[in-house]
XYZ file of C-alpha atoms in Angstrom:
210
model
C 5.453 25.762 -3.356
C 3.688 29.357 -3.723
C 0.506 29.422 -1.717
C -1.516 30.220 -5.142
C -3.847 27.607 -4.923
C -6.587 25.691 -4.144
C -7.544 22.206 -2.948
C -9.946 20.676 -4.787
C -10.412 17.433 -2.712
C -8.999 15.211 -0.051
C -7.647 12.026 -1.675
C -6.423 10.327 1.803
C -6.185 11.125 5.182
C -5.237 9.106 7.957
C -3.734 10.442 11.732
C -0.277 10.743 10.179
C -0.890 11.888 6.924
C -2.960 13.993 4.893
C -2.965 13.992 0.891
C -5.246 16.580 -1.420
C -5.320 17.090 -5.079
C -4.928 21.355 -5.701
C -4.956 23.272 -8.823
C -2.994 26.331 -9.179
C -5.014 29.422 -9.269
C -1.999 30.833 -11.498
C -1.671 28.083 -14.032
C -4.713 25.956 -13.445
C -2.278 23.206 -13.309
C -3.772 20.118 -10.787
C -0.850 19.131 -8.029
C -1.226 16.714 -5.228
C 0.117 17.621 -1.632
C 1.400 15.152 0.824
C 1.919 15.691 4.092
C 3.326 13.670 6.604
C 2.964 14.354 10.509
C 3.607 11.048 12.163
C 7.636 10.887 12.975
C 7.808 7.184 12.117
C 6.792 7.426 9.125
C 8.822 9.864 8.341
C 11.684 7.724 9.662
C 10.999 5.550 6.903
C 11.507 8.268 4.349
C 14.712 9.622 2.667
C 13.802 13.402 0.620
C 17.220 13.092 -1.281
C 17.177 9.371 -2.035
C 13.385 10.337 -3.340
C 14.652 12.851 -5.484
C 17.016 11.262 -6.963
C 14.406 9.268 -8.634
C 13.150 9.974 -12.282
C 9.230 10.758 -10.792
C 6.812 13.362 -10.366
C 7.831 15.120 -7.618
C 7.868 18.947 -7.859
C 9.039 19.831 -4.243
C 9.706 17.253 -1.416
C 11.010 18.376 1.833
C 11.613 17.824 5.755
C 10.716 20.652 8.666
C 11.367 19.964 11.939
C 7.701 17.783 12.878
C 6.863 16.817 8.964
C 7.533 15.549 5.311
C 5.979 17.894 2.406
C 5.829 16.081 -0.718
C 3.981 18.067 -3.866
C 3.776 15.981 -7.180
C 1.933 16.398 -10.505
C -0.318 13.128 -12.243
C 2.156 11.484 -14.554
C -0.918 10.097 -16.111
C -1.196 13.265 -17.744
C 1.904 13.098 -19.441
C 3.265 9.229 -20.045
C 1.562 6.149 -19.959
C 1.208 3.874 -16.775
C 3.091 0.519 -17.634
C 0.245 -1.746 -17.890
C -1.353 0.551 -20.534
C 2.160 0.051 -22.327
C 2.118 -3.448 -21.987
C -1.459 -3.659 -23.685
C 0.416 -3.090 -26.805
C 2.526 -5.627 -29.070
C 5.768 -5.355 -27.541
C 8.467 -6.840 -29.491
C 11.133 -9.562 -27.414
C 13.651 -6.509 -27.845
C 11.680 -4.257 -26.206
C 10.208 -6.340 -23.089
C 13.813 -7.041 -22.237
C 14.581 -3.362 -22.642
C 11.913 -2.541 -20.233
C 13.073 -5.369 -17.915
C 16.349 -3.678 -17.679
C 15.349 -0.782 -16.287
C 12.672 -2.251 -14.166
C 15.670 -3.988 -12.721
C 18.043 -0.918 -12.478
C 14.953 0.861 -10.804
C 14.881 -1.738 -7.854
C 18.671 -1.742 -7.828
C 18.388 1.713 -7.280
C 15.968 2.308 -4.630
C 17.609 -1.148 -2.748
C 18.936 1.054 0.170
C 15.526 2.840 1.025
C 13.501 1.190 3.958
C 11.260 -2.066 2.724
C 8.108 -0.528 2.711
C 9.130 2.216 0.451
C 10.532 -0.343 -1.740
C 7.322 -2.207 -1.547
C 5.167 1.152 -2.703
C 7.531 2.056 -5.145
C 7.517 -1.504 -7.467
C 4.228 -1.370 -7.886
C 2.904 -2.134 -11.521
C 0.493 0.703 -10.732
C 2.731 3.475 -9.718
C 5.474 3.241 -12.524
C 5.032 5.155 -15.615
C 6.908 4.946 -18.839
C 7.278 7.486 -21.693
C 7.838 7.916 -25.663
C 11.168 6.273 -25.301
C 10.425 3.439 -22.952
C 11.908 5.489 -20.338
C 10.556 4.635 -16.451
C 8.918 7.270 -14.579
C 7.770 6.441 -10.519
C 4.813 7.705 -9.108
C 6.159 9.079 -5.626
C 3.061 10.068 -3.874
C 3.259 7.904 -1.643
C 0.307 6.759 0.805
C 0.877 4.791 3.834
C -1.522 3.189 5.835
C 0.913 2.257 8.163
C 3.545 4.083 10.405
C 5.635 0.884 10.317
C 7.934 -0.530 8.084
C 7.154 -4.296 6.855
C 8.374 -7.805 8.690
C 10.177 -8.832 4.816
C 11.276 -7.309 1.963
C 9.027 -7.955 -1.078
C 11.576 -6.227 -3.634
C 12.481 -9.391 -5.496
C 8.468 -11.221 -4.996
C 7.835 -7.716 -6.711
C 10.445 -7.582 -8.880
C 9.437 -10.764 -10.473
C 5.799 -10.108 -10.817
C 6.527 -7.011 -12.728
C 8.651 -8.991 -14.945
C 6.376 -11.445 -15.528
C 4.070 -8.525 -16.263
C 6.206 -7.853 -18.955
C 6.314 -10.922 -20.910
C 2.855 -12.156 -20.336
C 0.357 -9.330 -19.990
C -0.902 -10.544 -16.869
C 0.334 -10.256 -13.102
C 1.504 -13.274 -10.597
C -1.430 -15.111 -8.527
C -1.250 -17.994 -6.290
C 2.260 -18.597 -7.781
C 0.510 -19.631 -11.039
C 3.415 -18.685 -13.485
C 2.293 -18.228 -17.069
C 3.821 -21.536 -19.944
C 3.746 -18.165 -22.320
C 7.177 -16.900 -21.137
C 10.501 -18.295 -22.307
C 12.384 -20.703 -20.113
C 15.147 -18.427 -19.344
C 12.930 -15.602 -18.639
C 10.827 -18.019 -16.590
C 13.960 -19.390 -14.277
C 14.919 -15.710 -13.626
C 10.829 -15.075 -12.274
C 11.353 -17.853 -10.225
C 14.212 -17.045 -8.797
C 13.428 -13.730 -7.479
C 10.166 -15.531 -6.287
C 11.946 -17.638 -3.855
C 14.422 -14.940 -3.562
C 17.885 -16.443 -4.670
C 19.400 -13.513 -5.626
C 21.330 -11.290 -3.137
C 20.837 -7.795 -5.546
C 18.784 -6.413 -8.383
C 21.571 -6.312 -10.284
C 22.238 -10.144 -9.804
C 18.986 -10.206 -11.901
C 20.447 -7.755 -14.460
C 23.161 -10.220 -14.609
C 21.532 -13.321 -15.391
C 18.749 -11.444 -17.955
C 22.011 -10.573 -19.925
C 23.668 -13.326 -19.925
C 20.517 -15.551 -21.548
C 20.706 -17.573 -24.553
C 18.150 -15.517 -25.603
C 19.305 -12.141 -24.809
């Protein structure tokens, strides 16, 4: 990143990490920074595996003492996935987007638990003209730790049973809306039966009423 800017505001600061929203004196263009100072959390962090990632990232990269992550607002640009669920999706196209919900965890299965944890988050994935997934990867941690248990599959679930009912786990109250295979496979990754996403990709496929 040029140094062509200005910072318009602090969005989140902690001891280890510091995040602003900027605009570009050049294009006017708003860009949020992220930096990262404290070395554990940037233990927890992988640049390439982050890049890899269909998100907003513009730059991301380590020095020798920190993590510089720049990214632009997807809300800008697509629509988050709860505003895409407030529509009238047909059964086609929730299990479309449940695909790739699924290959999305599948694919960031390797990273450390709490980036896994940040990343599933109904709030923080995007979704464009084609149904495509896009992940919000400016990331906030309020932590230097990584997490006692991996959520992936508790989160996995929820968003899935997002999908098909509009409305998001609580107090394991699972909604009679959802079909029964669709409503085994929440379950499942509730109590956490399946060994990878891609188990989950497995079983959604395989359903009666794929």
């Amino acid at each position: 990143m040029n140094n062509n800017y200005k910072i318009i505001r602090t969005i989140f600061e902690n001891v280890f990490q510091r995040v602003m929203e900027c605009k570009d004196n050049e294009t006017g263009e708003i860009f949020y920074s992220n930096i990262i100072t404290s070395q554990k959390v940037i233990n927890l962090i992988n640049i390439p595996e982050l890049k890899s990632l269909p998100s907003n990232i513009i730059e991301a990269y380590n020095t020798d003492d920190r993590i510089y992550i720049y990214t632009k607002p997807l809300n800008l640009h697509y629509k988050g996935l709860k505003e895409q669920l407030s529509g009238n999706l047909t059964l086609k196209q929730q299990f479309k987007l449940t695909e790739k919900v699924v290959l999305l965890a599948q694919s960031i299965f390797n990273m450390t638990d709490v980036v896994q944890q940040k990343i599933l988050d109904l709030d923080r994935i995007f979704v464009d003209e084609d149904n495509g997934l896009y992940v919000d990867l400016n990331l906030i941690f309020e932590q230097e730790y990584d997490i006692a248990d991996n959520e992936t599959f508790k989160r996995l679930g929820n968003i899935i049973h997002y999908i098909f009912s509009g409305t998001e786990i609580i107090d394991y109250n699972i909604s009679d809306t959802i079909a029964p295979d669709v409503l085994k496979i929440i379950v499942r990754c509730l109590t956490k039966e399946y060994i990878f996403p891609n188990d989950v990709l497995d079983e959604l496929t395989g359903s009666p009423i794929y």
